[in-house]
Amino acid sequence: MSTDVYTTPEKLLFEVTRGIGNEQMLVASRLLSQHDDAFWLRQFLEPEDFATSKRYECATGIPDVTLRSPFSLGPIQHLRWDQIGELLRKGLPTSSSETAILAVAASLVGEYSINLREVLAVLDDHQVQLVIAAMTDASLV
């Protein structure tokens, strides 16, 4: 998929949440869109680069093509949270904070268990605030 279509984290978030009614998935996806210019959403929407350079072929199965995008007229890529949980269990060659944010998001959906103390220890203040906001939003649904 062309990167010029996905210019903002908001568009990326729209791409992966359109038509999703599961509030935990919405909260988790929002967390991913707010972290580091939507690092994880960019990785999953262009899995060839991530899977090839990082040797994680299972990342190519994370986007689940089900609908058409109003931006690119291509497929909308819903995230397969079960595959994200599997990717986390295998380990990732990303920074500890990137991995921690993904782990929190997957835990909000119920596809991965975290040790909150360990997760918070690797996050900076801004990232902790993102996690707190996501946890608050998830607890309200």
Short mmCIF file of C-alpha atoms in Angstrom, two decimals:
data_model
loop_
_atom_site.label_atom_id
_atom_site.label_comp_id
_atom_site.label_asym_id
_atom_site.label_seq_id
_atom_site.Cartn_x
_atom_site.Cartn_y
_atom_site.Cartn_z
CA MET A 1 0.00 0.00 0.00
CA SER A 2 1.22 3.46 -0.81
CA THR A 3 2.44 5.46 2.18
CA ASP A 4 1.24 8.76 0.72
CA VAL A 5 -2.37 7.65 1.35
CA TYR A 6 -1.70 7.31 5.07
CA THR A 7 -0.41 10.72 5.99
CA THR A 8 -1.79 11.09 9.50
CA PRO A 9 -2.32 8.86 12.51
CA GLU A 10 -6.00 9.82 12.34
CA LYS A 11 -6.35 8.37 8.83
CA LEU A 12 -4.53 5.23 9.92
CA LEU A 13 -6.87 4.89 12.89
CA PHE A 14 -9.86 5.33 10.62
CA GLU A 15 -8.48 2.63 8.31
CA VAL A 16 -8.27 0.00 11.03
CA THR A 17 -11.44 0.84 12.95
CA ARG A 18 -14.06 1.52 10.31
CA GLY A 19 -17.00 -0.76 10.95
CA ILE A 20 -15.66 -2.13 14.24
CA GLY A 21 -18.14 -2.10 17.11
CA ASN A 22 -15.89 -3.67 19.75
CA GLU A 23 -15.02 -0.85 22.12
CA GLN A 24 -11.86 -2.51 23.47
CA MET A 25 -10.54 -2.86 19.91
CA LEU A 26 -11.31 0.80 19.28
CA VAL A 27 -9.49 1.87 22.45
CA ALA A 28 -6.50 -0.36 21.68
CA SER A 29 -6.31 0.90 18.09
CA ARG A 30 -6.53 4.50 19.31
CA LEU A 31 -3.59 3.87 21.65
CA LEU A 32 -1.55 2.57 18.71
CA SER A 33 -2.47 5.62 16.64
CA GLN A 34 -1.37 8.01 19.40
CA HIS A 35 2.01 6.41 20.01
CA ASP A 36 5.07 7.57 18.06
CA ASP A 37 3.24 8.85 14.98
CA ALA A 38 1.23 5.61 14.77
CA PHE A 39 4.36 3.45 14.54
CA TRP A 40 2.54 0.13 14.90
CA LEU A 41 -0.32 0.99 12.56
CA ARG A 42 2.23 1.95 9.92
CA GLN A 43 4.10 -1.32 10.45
CA PHE A 44 0.95 -3.40 10.12
CA LEU A 45 -0.47 -1.55 7.12
CA GLU A 46 2.80 -2.06 5.26
CA PRO A 47 3.77 -5.49 6.58
CA GLU A 48 6.12 -6.35 3.73
CA ASP A 49 8.77 -3.98 5.08
CA PHE A 50 8.33 -5.06 8.70
CA ALA A 51 8.13 -8.77 7.93
CA THR A 52 11.08 -8.70 5.56
CA SER A 53 13.48 -6.52 7.50
CA LYS A 54 12.59 -7.95 10.90
CA ARG A 55 11.95 -11.54 9.79
CA TYR A 56 8.44 -11.68 11.19
CA GLU A 57 6.36 -13.26 8.48
CA CYS A 58 3.36 -13.66 10.81
CA ALA A 59 3.06 -9.85 10.78
CA THR A 60 1.70 -10.11 7.25
CA GLY A 61 -1.38 -11.86 8.65
CA ILE A 62 -2.24 -9.07 11.09
CA PRO A 63 -4.22 -6.87 8.70
CA ASP A 64 -7.54 -8.55 7.90
CA VAL A 65 -8.84 -7.25 4.58
CA THR A 66 -12.63 -6.96 4.76
CA LEU A 67 -13.90 -3.61 3.45
CA ARG A 68 -12.91 -0.86 1.00
CA SER A 69 -11.13 2.30 2.10
CA PRO A 70 -12.65 5.67 1.18
CA PHE A 71 -9.10 7.09 1.01
CA SER A 72 -7.38 4.66 -1.31
CA LEU A 73 -10.31 2.59 -2.57
CA GLY A 74 -8.18 -0.35 -1.52
CA PRO A 75 -9.00 -2.75 1.28
CA ILE A 76 -9.47 -1.59 4.85
CA GLN A 77 -7.10 -3.43 7.09
CA HIS A 78 -8.73 -4.46 10.35
CA LEU A 79 -6.20 -5.64 12.89
CA ARG A 80 -6.17 -9.30 13.88
CA TRP A 81 -5.49 -8.98 17.58
CA ASP A 82 -4.95 -12.72 18.00
CA GLN A 83 -2.03 -12.45 15.55
CA ILE A 84 -0.67 -9.43 17.44
CA GLY A 85 -0.72 -11.48 20.65
CA GLU A 86 1.15 -14.27 18.87
CA LEU A 87 3.72 -11.80 17.55
CA LEU A 88 4.29 -10.48 21.08
CA ARG A 89 4.70 -14.01 22.48
CA LYS A 90 7.39 -14.72 19.89
CA GLY A 91 9.26 -11.53 20.79
CA LEU A 92 9.92 -8.40 18.79
CA PRO A 93 13.09 -6.68 17.60
CA THR A 94 11.68 -3.28 18.52
CA SER A 95 12.46 -0.93 21.37
CA SER A 96 11.13 -1.86 24.79
CA SER A 97 8.72 1.09 24.78
CA GLU A 98 7.37 0.20 21.32
CA THR A 99 6.86 -3.38 22.42
CA ALA A 100 5.26 -2.23 25.71
CA ILE A 101 2.71 -0.03 23.94
CA LEU A 102 1.75 -2.88 21.62
CA ALA A 103 1.49 -5.23 24.61
CA VAL A 104 -0.82 -2.83 26.46
CA ALA A 105 -3.03 -2.48 23.38
CA ALA A 106 -3.23 -6.26 22.92
CA SER A 107 -4.00 -6.71 26.61
CA LEU A 108 -6.92 -4.28 26.36
CA VAL A 109 -8.43 -6.55 23.73
CA GLY A 110 -7.70 -9.66 25.81
CA GLU A 111 -5.16 -11.24 23.47
CA TYR A 112 -2.05 -10.80 25.62
CA SER A 113 -1.28 -10.65 29.35
CA ILE A 114 1.05 -8.00 30.72
CA ASN A 115 2.85 -7.23 33.94
CA LEU A 116 1.81 -3.60 34.35
CA ARG A 117 4.78 -2.78 36.58
CA GLU A 118 7.25 -4.03 33.95
CA VAL A 119 5.42 -2.23 31.15
CA LEU A 120 5.28 1.12 32.95
CA ALA A 121 8.98 0.90 33.86
CA VAL A 122 10.04 1.23 30.20
CA LEU A 123 7.69 4.06 29.24
CA ASP A 124 8.35 7.79 29.41
CA ASP A 125 5.85 10.19 31.00
CA HIS A 126 3.99 10.88 27.76
CA GLN A 127 3.65 7.17 26.99
CA VAL A 128 2.42 6.47 30.54
CA GLN A 129 -0.26 9.13 30.06
CA LEU A 130 -1.34 7.44 26.81
CA VAL A 131 -1.61 4.12 28.63
CA ILE A 132 -3.57 5.66 31.51
CA ALA A 133 -6.00 7.29 29.07
CA ALA A 134 -6.45 4.00 27.20
CA MET A 135 -7.02 2.07 30.41
CA THR A 136 -9.52 4.67 31.58
CA ASP A 137 -11.39 4.54 28.27
CA ALA A 138 -11.40 0.72 28.31
CA SER A 139 -12.77 0.65 31.87
CA LEU A 140 -15.70 2.88 30.89
CA VAL A 141 -17.07 0.44 28.31
#
